[in-house]
XYZ file of C-alpha atoms in Angstrom:
692
model
C -66.431 -49.497 28.399
C -64.463 -50.251 31.533
C -61.633 -47.870 30.977
C -60.634 -45.269 28.438
C -56.914 -45.259 29.098
C -54.904 -45.648 25.917
C -51.277 -46.811 26.183
C -50.257 -44.597 23.264
C -52.014 -41.613 24.831
C -50.218 -42.090 28.158
C -46.890 -42.434 26.327
C -47.568 -39.266 24.316
C -48.456 -37.358 27.461
C -45.117 -38.327 28.999
C -43.210 -37.165 25.903
C -45.143 -33.881 25.748
C -44.481 -33.247 29.425
C -40.714 -33.565 28.903
C -40.311 -31.951 25.460
C -43.286 -29.602 25.273
C -44.633 -31.390 22.181
C -44.828 -34.819 20.523
C -42.091 -35.193 17.861
C -42.897 -37.488 14.954
C -39.646 -39.324 15.695
C -41.255 -40.905 18.766
C -44.669 -41.651 17.323
C -45.313 -45.422 17.584
C -45.034 -47.358 14.327
C -48.220 -49.337 13.536
C -46.210 -52.459 12.741
C -44.208 -52.350 15.981
C -45.647 -49.759 18.395
C -43.225 -50.566 21.205
C -40.101 -49.626 19.261
C -40.694 -45.905 19.741
C -40.953 -46.456 23.500
C -37.564 -48.162 23.499
C -36.009 -45.252 21.625
C -37.684 -42.883 24.074
C -36.187 -44.670 27.063
C -32.742 -44.277 25.526
C -33.476 -40.598 24.779
C -34.436 -39.949 28.403
C -31.354 -41.588 29.887
C -28.697 -40.379 27.421
C -30.169 -37.044 26.312
C -32.818 -35.512 28.581
C -31.612 -36.804 31.957
C -27.887 -36.513 31.227
C -26.560 -33.919 33.749
C -25.092 -31.641 31.092
C -26.326 -28.064 30.504
C -29.538 -28.200 28.471
C -28.521 -25.450 26.035
C -25.124 -27.101 25.473
C -26.800 -30.425 24.634
C -29.230 -28.793 22.220
C -26.560 -26.737 20.426
C -24.322 -29.781 20.105
C -27.265 -31.852 18.829
C -27.932 -29.291 16.085
C -24.279 -29.238 15.035
C -23.804 -33.017 15.084
C -27.144 -33.758 13.372
C -26.096 -31.435 10.565
C -22.682 -33.069 10.523
C -24.361 -36.494 10.246
C -26.673 -35.283 7.456
C -29.767 -36.268 9.498
C -32.311 -33.811 8.089
C -35.152 -34.569 10.486
C -32.894 -34.477 13.550
C -31.162 -31.194 12.684
C -34.525 -29.523 12.026
C -36.077 -30.877 15.222
C -33.171 -29.955 17.498
C -32.981 -26.520 15.859
C -36.660 -26.109 16.732
C -35.978 -27.019 20.377
C -33.046 -24.610 20.457
C -35.187 -21.648 19.367
C -38.062 -22.390 21.740
C -40.286 -24.735 19.733
C -40.497 -27.114 22.670
C -38.191 -27.369 25.677
C -34.440 -27.066 24.922
C -32.778 -30.164 26.345
C -36.123 -31.090 27.898
C -35.846 -28.209 30.391
C -38.816 -25.779 30.293
C -36.909 -23.272 32.459
C -34.141 -22.719 29.894
C -34.309 -19.504 27.881
C -34.096 -20.459 24.169
C -31.879 -18.784 21.629
C -33.097 -16.463 18.896
C -33.386 -17.826 15.381
C -30.642 -15.510 14.086
C -28.256 -16.559 16.808
C -29.027 -20.255 16.465
C -28.657 -20.289 12.681
C -24.988 -19.388 13.100
C -24.511 -23.041 14.023
C -25.724 -23.947 10.546
C -22.956 -21.852 8.961
C -20.015 -23.635 10.577
C -17.685 -25.571 8.251
C -18.630 -29.218 8.107
C -15.482 -31.279 7.509
C -12.009 -29.757 7.710
C -9.396 -32.145 9.011
C -6.866 -29.368 9.405
C -9.226 -27.308 11.519
C -10.161 -30.315 13.665
C -6.478 -31.207 14.175
C -5.754 -27.627 15.244
C -8.662 -27.728 17.663
C -7.331 -30.927 19.194
C -3.898 -29.348 19.567
C -5.408 -26.460 21.497
C -7.514 -28.757 23.658
C -4.428 -30.766 24.491
C -3.093 -27.796 26.427
C -6.267 -27.367 28.490
C -6.758 -28.865 31.897
C -10.168 -30.161 32.979
C -12.701 -27.369 32.505
C -14.742 -26.545 35.635
C -17.619 -25.365 33.431
C -18.489 -26.082 29.834
C -17.567 -23.288 27.384
C -19.957 -20.419 26.670
C -21.983 -20.525 23.432
C -20.063 -19.345 20.349
C -16.792 -19.188 22.225
C -13.584 -20.527 20.666
C -13.446 -23.242 23.323
C -16.965 -24.393 22.421
C -16.002 -24.516 18.722
C -13.000 -26.723 19.537
C -15.121 -29.003 21.717
C -17.769 -29.297 18.960
C -15.079 -30.176 16.371
C -13.689 -32.882 18.658
C -17.183 -34.288 19.305
C -17.815 -34.345 15.555
C -14.647 -36.346 14.938
C -15.701 -38.800 17.634
C -19.258 -39.124 16.217
C -18.074 -39.728 12.658
C -15.182 -41.922 13.775
C -12.728 -40.155 11.506
C -9.014 -40.862 11.589
C -8.810 -38.250 14.372
C -11.376 -40.007 16.590
C -8.757 -41.486 18.922
C -7.083 -38.120 19.496
C -10.488 -36.502 19.886
C -11.446 -38.889 22.664
C -8.205 -38.199 24.543
C -8.634 -34.443 24.154
C -12.261 -34.551 25.283
C -11.315 -36.699 28.265
C -8.682 -34.185 29.311
C -11.047 -31.211 28.890
C -14.175 -32.729 30.375
C -12.957 -35.332 32.840
C -13.923 -39.001 32.844
C -17.500 -38.553 34.103
C -18.543 -35.881 31.622
C -16.781 -37.753 28.828
C -18.922 -40.817 29.543
C -22.057 -38.656 29.575
C -21.011 -37.148 26.253
C -20.301 -40.597 24.791
C -23.786 -41.797 25.773
C -25.258 -38.639 24.234
C -23.372 -39.253 20.961
C -24.563 -42.881 20.964
C -28.163 -41.705 21.259
C -27.707 -39.182 18.440
C -26.145 -41.842 16.206
C -29.107 -44.152 16.867
C -31.616 -41.335 16.281
C -29.879 -40.478 13.000
C -30.026 -44.108 11.906
C -33.682 -44.356 12.985
C -34.662 -41.258 11.001
C -32.632 -42.479 8.033
C -34.296 -45.902 8.221
C -37.725 -44.238 8.180
C -37.768 -41.640 5.406
C -41.538 -41.404 5.891
C -41.042 -39.531 9.194
C -42.340 -36.061 8.352
C -40.943 -32.840 9.742
C -42.950 -31.663 12.729
C -45.559 -28.978 11.960
C -43.933 -26.295 14.122
C -40.524 -26.679 12.453
C -42.111 -26.947 9.014
C -43.988 -23.682 9.617
C -40.731 -21.976 10.651
C -38.973 -23.215 7.509
C -41.830 -22.101 5.262
C -41.551 -18.606 6.694
C -37.800 -18.431 5.967
C -36.625 -20.100 2.704
C -32.944 -19.492 3.499
C -33.333 -21.233 6.842
C -35.154 -24.091 5.113
C -32.157 -24.543 2.801
C -29.736 -24.535 5.732
C -31.817 -27.110 7.617
C -32.022 -29.424 4.611
C -28.395 -30.578 5.159
C -27.742 -30.463 1.417
C -24.730 -28.193 1.833
C -23.476 -30.316 4.712
C -23.649 -33.517 2.681
C -21.970 -31.955 -0.334
C -19.263 -30.351 1.762
C -18.455 -33.559 3.592
C -18.292 -35.692 0.427
C -16.194 -33.102 -1.376
C -13.801 -32.841 1.516
C -13.385 -36.615 1.658
C -12.800 -36.838 -2.093
C -10.315 -33.986 -2.007
C -8.400 -35.482 0.910
C -8.407 -39.119 -0.015
C -9.779 -39.652 -3.502
C -12.447 -42.221 -4.485
C -10.588 -45.266 -3.202
C -9.950 -43.642 0.158
C -13.653 -42.728 0.307
C -14.572 -46.377 -0.042
C -12.070 -47.297 2.618
C -13.591 -44.636 4.875
C -17.065 -46.122 4.361
C -15.745 -49.566 5.229
C -14.083 -48.032 8.261
C -17.405 -46.611 9.387
C -19.059 -50.029 8.989
C -16.318 -51.512 11.108
C -16.891 -48.863 13.741
C -20.600 -49.624 13.629
C -19.839 -53.206 14.589
C -17.944 -51.989 17.632
C -21.091 -50.673 19.287
C -21.432 -52.745 22.444
C -25.084 -52.002 23.285
C -26.679 -52.860 19.919
C -26.248 -56.030 17.869
C -25.093 -55.560 14.278
C -25.676 -58.381 11.764
C -24.817 -58.814 8.103
C -26.911 -61.277 6.079
C -26.780 -62.554 2.543
C -30.466 -61.812 2.125
C -30.881 -64.052 -0.918
C -29.813 -67.111 1.075
C -30.687 -65.815 4.549
C -27.158 -66.735 5.686
C -25.464 -64.797 8.493
C -22.204 -63.390 7.137
C -20.922 -61.400 10.093
C -22.036 -60.079 13.471
C -20.563 -57.905 16.163
C -19.646 -59.010 19.666
C -22.821 -57.498 21.116
C -25.023 -59.791 19.008
C -22.876 -62.812 19.835
C -23.253 -62.045 23.542
C -27.023 -61.710 23.125
C -27.412 -65.087 21.422
C -24.495 -67.174 22.741
C -23.082 -68.055 19.317
C -19.347 -67.912 18.643
C -17.610 -66.059 15.848
C -16.407 -69.379 14.462
C -20.030 -70.518 14.105
C -20.835 -67.319 12.240
C -17.858 -67.761 9.915
C -18.846 -71.386 9.344
C -21.805 -70.087 7.314
C -24.359 -72.461 8.826
C -26.359 -69.858 10.736
C -29.412 -68.476 8.929
C -32.270 -66.301 10.026
C -34.542 -69.297 9.344
C -32.646 -71.556 11.769
C -32.496 -68.874 14.459
C -36.181 -67.939 14.162
C -38.912 -69.941 15.997
C -41.522 -71.527 13.674
C -44.342 -69.152 14.611
C -42.194 -66.147 13.603
C -41.090 -67.524 10.208
C -43.953 -65.876 8.299
C -43.346 -62.524 9.961
C -39.651 -62.644 9.035
C -40.455 -63.702 5.464
C -42.752 -60.682 5.190
C -39.853 -58.455 6.207
C -37.630 -60.009 3.516
C -40.334 -59.229 0.940
C -40.363 -55.656 2.223
C -36.585 -55.514 1.842
C -36.793 -56.581 -1.788
C -39.385 -53.895 -2.539
C -38.004 -50.965 -0.544
C -34.458 -51.823 0.378
C -35.378 -51.510 4.056
C -36.493 -53.860 6.789
C -38.311 -53.259 10.062
C -38.390 -52.062 12.638
C -40.089 -55.219 13.859
C -39.992 -57.458 16.912
C -39.786 -61.221 17.220
C -38.412 -63.991 19.365
C -35.003 -65.411 18.457
C -33.348 -68.706 19.372
C -30.253 -68.522 21.498
C -27.635 -71.211 20.972
C -28.841 -73.124 24.078
C -32.387 -73.281 22.700
C -33.771 -70.551 24.938
C -35.757 -67.751 23.384
C -35.012 -64.067 23.590
C -37.053 -61.096 22.388
C -35.247 -58.792 19.945
C -36.097 -55.765 17.824
C -34.621 -55.437 14.327
C -34.245 -52.692 11.721
C -31.991 -52.691 8.676
C -31.355 -51.876 5.065
C -29.838 -53.292 1.905
C -26.232 -52.168 1.353
C -26.692 -52.524 -2.399
C -24.490 -55.566 -2.860
C -26.906 -58.276 -1.762
C -25.999 -57.714 1.871
C -28.504 -56.791 4.546
C -27.211 -54.929 7.594
C -29.496 -55.132 10.621
C -29.378 -53.479 14.019
C -30.717 -55.678 16.822
C -31.688 -54.703 20.341
C -32.460 -57.145 23.129
C -35.913 -56.254 24.497
C -36.395 -59.185 26.879
C -36.569 -56.920 29.940
C -39.107 -54.678 28.285
C -41.249 -57.624 27.226
C -41.165 -59.068 30.752
C -42.106 -55.675 32.121
C -44.960 -55.396 29.627
C -46.193 -58.881 30.513
C -46.045 -58.028 34.221
C -47.930 -54.814 33.534
C -50.585 -56.677 31.572
C -50.998 -59.166 34.391
C -51.137 -56.329 36.903
C -53.724 -54.468 34.841
C -55.764 -57.662 34.464
C -55.723 -58.151 38.233
C -56.683 -54.512 38.711
C -59.605 -54.850 36.298
C -60.657 -58.070 38.065
C -60.503 -56.269 41.410
C -62.499 -53.342 40.052
C -65.126 -55.620 38.493
C -65.568 -57.570 41.736
C -65.727 -54.565 44.067
C -69.136 -53.330 45.230
C -67.510 -49.927 45.722
C -66.738 -47.740 42.716
C -63.019 -47.613 41.907
C -62.007 -44.761 39.590
C -59.018 -42.891 38.182
C -59.024 -39.428 36.597
C -56.411 -37.546 34.618
C -55.391 -34.721 36.951
C -55.008 -32.192 34.130
C -58.205 -32.836 32.164
C -60.295 -34.493 34.906
C -61.374 -37.099 32.368
C -61.954 -40.573 33.713
C -59.271 -43.074 32.725
C -60.907 -45.912 34.656
C -64.401 -46.376 36.065
C -65.387 -49.722 37.584
C -68.704 -51.502 36.844
C -70.093 -50.829 40.347
C -70.850 -47.282 39.131
C -73.880 -48.569 37.250
C -75.421 -50.153 40.349
C -74.588 -47.247 42.625
C -75.801 -44.459 40.317
C -78.463 -46.383 38.434
C -77.265 -45.564 34.908
C -74.645 -46.909 32.465
C -71.073 -45.664 32.619
C -71.267 -44.405 29.058
C -73.517 -41.604 30.313
C -70.601 -39.966 32.168
C -67.753 -41.048 29.851
C -68.765 -38.673 27.079
C -68.177 -34.958 26.656
C -67.211 -33.182 29.868
C -66.634 -36.100 32.248
C -66.650 -33.896 35.351
C -69.833 -31.961 34.546
C -71.711 -35.109 33.511
C -70.885 -36.619 36.909
C -71.561 -33.616 39.160
C -74.970 -33.105 37.530
C -76.045 -36.354 39.203
C -75.547 -34.768 42.644
C -77.769 -32.512 44.694
C -76.739 -28.939 43.760
C -75.921 -27.935 47.339
C -73.385 -30.788 47.616
C -71.422 -30.017 44.447
C -69.086 -27.301 45.877
C -67.756 -29.689 48.539
C -67.125 -32.392 45.929
C -65.220 -30.010 43.650
C -63.219 -28.780 46.629
C -62.247 -32.364 47.497
C -61.065 -33.065 43.950
C -59.087 -29.822 43.947
C -57.309 -30.946 47.120
C -56.327 -34.213 45.455
C -54.973 -32.313 42.433
C -52.806 -30.348 44.876
C -51.384 -33.554 46.346
C -53.678 -33.957 49.386
C -55.878 -36.856 50.441
C -59.499 -36.110 51.233
C -62.781 -37.747 52.181
C -66.180 -36.186 51.556
C -69.866 -37.147 51.407
C -72.563 -36.097 48.972
C -76.050 -37.081 47.858
C -77.444 -38.268 44.538
C -80.843 -39.245 43.230
C -80.326 -42.727 41.827
C -81.666 -42.729 38.290
C -82.909 -46.334 38.278
C -85.371 -45.951 41.185
C -85.372 -42.258 42.155
C -84.092 -43.001 45.662
C -81.877 -40.607 47.590
C -78.463 -42.156 48.189
C -75.608 -40.956 50.372
C -72.159 -41.559 48.871
C -68.691 -41.153 50.391
C -65.523 -40.649 48.336
C -61.967 -41.147 49.532
C -59.728 -39.438 46.980
C -55.949 -39.464 46.745
C -53.260 -38.084 44.395
C -51.238 -40.386 42.118
C -47.704 -39.005 41.730
C -45.362 -39.635 38.783
C -41.580 -39.969 38.990
C -41.123 -36.192 38.829
C -43.340 -35.587 41.871
C -46.184 -34.158 39.766
C -49.787 -35.176 40.437
C -50.484 -37.055 37.208
C -53.740 -38.729 38.168
C -56.386 -38.705 40.893
C -57.641 -41.998 42.270
C -60.680 -42.618 44.404
C -63.032 -45.144 45.970
C -66.746 -44.335 46.247
C -68.985 -46.095 48.761
C -72.754 -46.084 49.195
C -73.193 -45.080 52.855
C -76.970 -44.651 52.780
C -77.460 -47.478 55.286
C -74.751 -46.025 57.523
C -76.324 -42.550 57.445
C -79.744 -44.072 58.183
C -78.313 -46.108 61.056
C -76.592 -43.032 62.470
C -79.820 -41.041 62.340
C -81.685 -43.950 63.904
C -79.078 -44.117 66.638
C -79.554 -40.427 67.344
C -83.302 -40.978 67.648
C -82.713 -43.944 69.929
C -80.469 -41.879 72.158
C -82.991 -39.052 72.341
C -85.775 -41.551 73.051
C -83.685 -43.243 75.717
C -82.977 -39.956 77.445
C -86.673 -39.101 77.326
C -87.676 -42.492 78.735
C -85.092 -42.376 81.490
C -86.499 -39.054 82.633
C -90.057 -40.399 82.457
C -89.120 -43.610 84.248
C -87.473 -41.714 87.076
C -90.583 -39.579 87.396
C -92.787 -42.714 87.549
C -90.494 -44.284 90.166
C -90.634 -41.141 92.289
C -94.440 -41.247 92.088
C -94.519 -44.968 92.950
C -92.281 -44.433 95.964
C -94.328 -41.502 97.225
C -97.711 -43.214 96.726
C -96.478 -46.520 98.147
C -95.194 -44.718 101.227
C -98.523 -42.976 101.707
C -100.452 -46.257 101.585
C -98.090 -48.515 103.580
C -98.573 -49.411 107.264
C -95.017 -50.559 107.943
C -91.525 -50.651 106.530
C -92.006 -54.292 105.542
C -95.281 -53.482 103.788
C -93.629 -50.538 101.999
C -90.668 -52.619 100.833
C -92.860 -55.471 99.597
C -95.196 -53.254 97.593
C -92.373 -51.091 96.235
C -90.398 -54.089 95.026
C -93.396 -55.535 93.193
C -94.312 -52.285 91.513
C -90.742 -51.484 90.402
C -90.374 -55.062 89.139
C -93.549 -54.625 87.101
C -92.196 -51.380 85.700
C -88.832 -52.994 84.864
C -90.536 -55.761 82.892
C -92.106 -53.177 80.660
C -88.853 -51.203 80.378
C -86.896 -54.308 79.435
C -89.184 -54.957 76.480
C -89.203 -51.284 75.457
C -85.398 -51.080 75.492
C -85.104 -53.921 72.978
C -86.975 -51.832 70.394
C -88.535 -48.607 71.642
C -90.226 -47.939 68.306
C -91.766 -51.377 67.767
C -94.588 -51.001 70.294
C -95.726 -53.390 73.023
C -97.999 -56.386 72.588
C -101.036 -55.915 74.890
C -101.634 -59.650 75.414
C -98.001 -60.191 76.343
C -98.086 -57.278 78.770
C -101.101 -58.658 80.663
C -99.844 -62.271 80.597
C -96.430 -61.287 82.001
C -98.010 -59.634 85.020
C -100.319 -62.577 85.722
C -97.497 -65.094 85.406
C -95.309 -62.952 87.665
C -98.055 -63.365 90.256
C -97.832 -67.170 89.882
C -101.191 -67.385 88.127
C -101.621 -70.349 85.792
C -103.172 -69.765 82.392
C -106.324 -71.794 81.665
C -106.470 -72.842 85.316
C -106.623 -69.407 86.925
C -106.945 -66.902 84.058
C -107.763 -66.569 80.372
C -106.972 -63.919 77.759
C -109.101 -63.042 74.759
C -108.839 -60.170 72.301
C -107.461 -59.059 68.948
C -103.672 -58.490 68.518
C -102.900 -54.896 69.480
C -99.590 -53.108 69.841
C -99.555 -50.165 72.185
C -97.123 -47.323 72.645
C -94.292 -47.536 75.147
C -95.541 -44.725 77.396
C -99.020 -46.299 77.568
C -97.444 -49.706 78.272
C -95.823 -48.358 81.436
C -99.128 -47.098 82.838
C -101.224 -50.083 81.701
C -98.580 -52.516 83.022
C -98.677 -50.902 86.455
C -102.478 -50.937 86.429
C -102.585 -54.652 85.576
C -99.938 -55.284 88.264
C -102.168 -53.619 90.871
C -105.181 -55.669 89.737
C -103.123 -58.878 89.969
C -101.802 -57.905 93.415
C -105.348 -57.189 94.638
C -106.519 -60.572 93.274
C -103.677 -62.329 95.087
C -104.397 -60.624 98.403
C -108.161 -60.220 98.422
C -109.707 -61.567 95.210
C -110.109 -64.562 92.947
C -106.520 -65.815 93.224
C -107.029 -66.429 96.963
C -109.668 -69.127 96.288
C -109.179 -72.604 94.776
C -112.000 -72.024 92.293
C -111.154 -68.389 91.664
C -110.714 -67.383 88.011
C -109.948 -64.191 86.132
C -111.182 -63.542 82.604
C -109.432 -60.693 80.780
C -110.738 -59.573 77.417
C -110.261 -56.536 75.215
C -111.786 -55.173 72.040
C -111.592 -52.154 69.791
C -114.779 -50.166 70.117
C -114.993 -47.890 67.082
C -112.148 -46.778 64.771
C -108.474 -46.461 65.611
C -108.672 -42.684 65.246
C -111.775 -41.972 67.315
C -112.677 -45.212 69.113
C -111.677 -46.875 72.360
C -109.782 -49.897 73.492
C -112.013 -51.545 76.085
C -110.257 -53.812 78.617
C -112.583 -56.030 80.795
C -111.225 -57.575 84.002
C -113.704 -60.062 85.479
C -113.052 -62.152 88.607
C -115.267 -65.140 89.553
C -115.324 -67.796 92.288
C -115.945 -65.395 95.175
C -119.632 -66.299 95.802
C -120.307 -66.836 99.504
C -117.330 -64.793 100.490
C -117.659 -61.227 101.616
C -116.352 -58.728 99.044
C -115.808 -55.107 99.955
C -113.668 -52.221 98.917
C -110.658 -51.816 101.119
C -109.101 -48.535 102.057
C -107.884 -46.412 99.219
C -104.370 -47.610 98.460
C -101.890 -47.129 95.651
C -103.851 -49.429 93.314
C -107.026 -47.406 93.725
C -105.166 -44.137 93.197
C -103.406 -45.577 90.120
C -106.636 -46.796 88.522
C -108.863 -43.844 89.359
C -106.412 -40.947 89.201
C -103.028 -41.724 87.597
C -104.263 -43.842 84.672
C -106.877 -41.253 83.563
C -104.233 -38.530 83.868
C -101.401 -40.382 82.079
C -103.277 -41.957 79.155
C -106.786 -40.467 79.228
C -108.374 -43.687 80.532
C -111.898 -44.095 81.900
C -112.053 -46.674 84.694
C -115.165 -48.318 86.167
C -114.961 -50.763 89.144
C -117.778 -52.875 90.602
C -117.707 -55.399 93.437
C -120.204 -58.080 92.401
C -121.069 -61.257 94.383
C -118.860 -63.363 92.085
C -115.928 -61.012 92.332
C -114.389 -57.737 91.118
C -115.365 -56.318 87.708
C -113.175 -53.566 86.233
C -113.598 -51.903 82.856
C -110.771 -49.724 81.493
C -111.484 -47.680 78.383
C -108.395 -46.303 76.635
C -108.423 -43.784 73.726
C -107.234 -45.799 70.702
C -105.636 -42.842 68.897
C -103.251 -42.144 71.808
C -102.624 -45.755 72.767
C -102.154 -47.776 69.603
C -98.735 -47.981 67.908
C -99.149 -47.191 64.228
């Protein structure tokens, strides 16, 4: 499971946010799930977002839905009006009481004389600065005029003029868009008799049988038909129905088609459909256009299935398919229709090319996002800000936490995740998420015990809010990184800094001692400078190696060889080294390096390195265990036979070997001047010297 986000769930959340609930009218149809989204987009633009007072829109919707005999719509809008959801999509609006709202259901339905009188009165009114108050005479006149415009009665033209004068051009256009949406919603509900009343409205109707009768529209339908028969008689009624069909064709945003469904031949179409497809009216009248010829081959079976549905139920769609334009290009369209009872199928068609392109772009974008998430070594995640449930969790989670994602994508997503952390770190994590829910960015660190290997891991999260079009924090996004190596490196750096400071202090102390002792044992400035330079150079060689890695230790053989080579001694010709590989601590290396330097200097001035056959053998061994034994270093000079050997005055070298070395590292030093040359044994405590 890479992500749990469901397109239908996200759509439902958007509807619930605006309306306070999910009406059945907008629930996606299994056969064409995107059709409900298209209707919803129209509802948002023409109904919810239209800058008309919310209560006015809801009251008018109740009246006009009853006028149009749309049972579902009148019941749903009545529910919004009385507080079952948000009236007009505005949660701040105070709803009406049931008793007050039901007065709308008692208004006369069709009365041409009353409507004409209302239009007369409106004709004397200048543009209204504000819309009329509920239940006022002016509101009643405005509702009557809107009803005439919706039903396209013989007074529709006068009604439009009167509404334009009362509302002004801008509000008239907003009202016209609102009426267009209501007409489409009525047709949609009528085309889908299986749309059930919403549970909240149904419960209200069950508690009040009289209200249930009023919301059924039965009286409205009877009253309207009786009024038409009384005014015009049966023939006029038929003419009125034909008039309404003609008006339906005049809709400029929706294609209207009439087919002979037995032959599949296009009989008539409105200008909107012709504009969508590029065909001319003459081509339609020529009778050569059929749904088969305008449908791409891969959509023929789908269309045939819809024709079968029409023959069984009298209805078709809603369904989506590609359609051929006259120039051979394809266009995506959505269709819904019904049999008129005379072998004619009337279909409504909407061009959904833009939506399909948007959906394709979204799919490509989501595919790229999933590819990015799958490739990232960091964890990329998204949470619903309200529920804190994960909507996306990238595969890197499993490597970072050492367990499958399913373990934290069940039950309480937040608790399942925080339980993986050290308890003392959880409050900071929850605080960081709370900041993101409030619209702030945050970065915070915490520790987990990785389940796969039991190791302690440091993680860092950078969280950020994801804002919807209303400015609300809808989701929380984040990127989680494993910073264990960074934390370890930082701690190591701190240790290095502390060690460096300690060594600098020690080195300065050693240099002060070297300067003081060298001064005490020097006969002249030149002698002082020469000895001081050599000893500080010897010390710097050790420090240079220590600085590269102060915790790695110092190779004893390398230390001794460096000092001999610095004195121009040639290995195998003038000296040899023998002993096991040993790494000694940095502090001991400083003291031992200086001691070897003094021995080399003495050999150059007075000992074996002054003679052509002089040779120095240096060996070392571990005498006993590393915890309680000794490192024994033997310095043996040969080639001095026949030459007088004697101890010179006590200089810095003697003081270093016999006093400083025992003090600094606990050494025991023995020196003997034999006929062949100097012998020096240095015993060093292994426990304090060896690097472990």
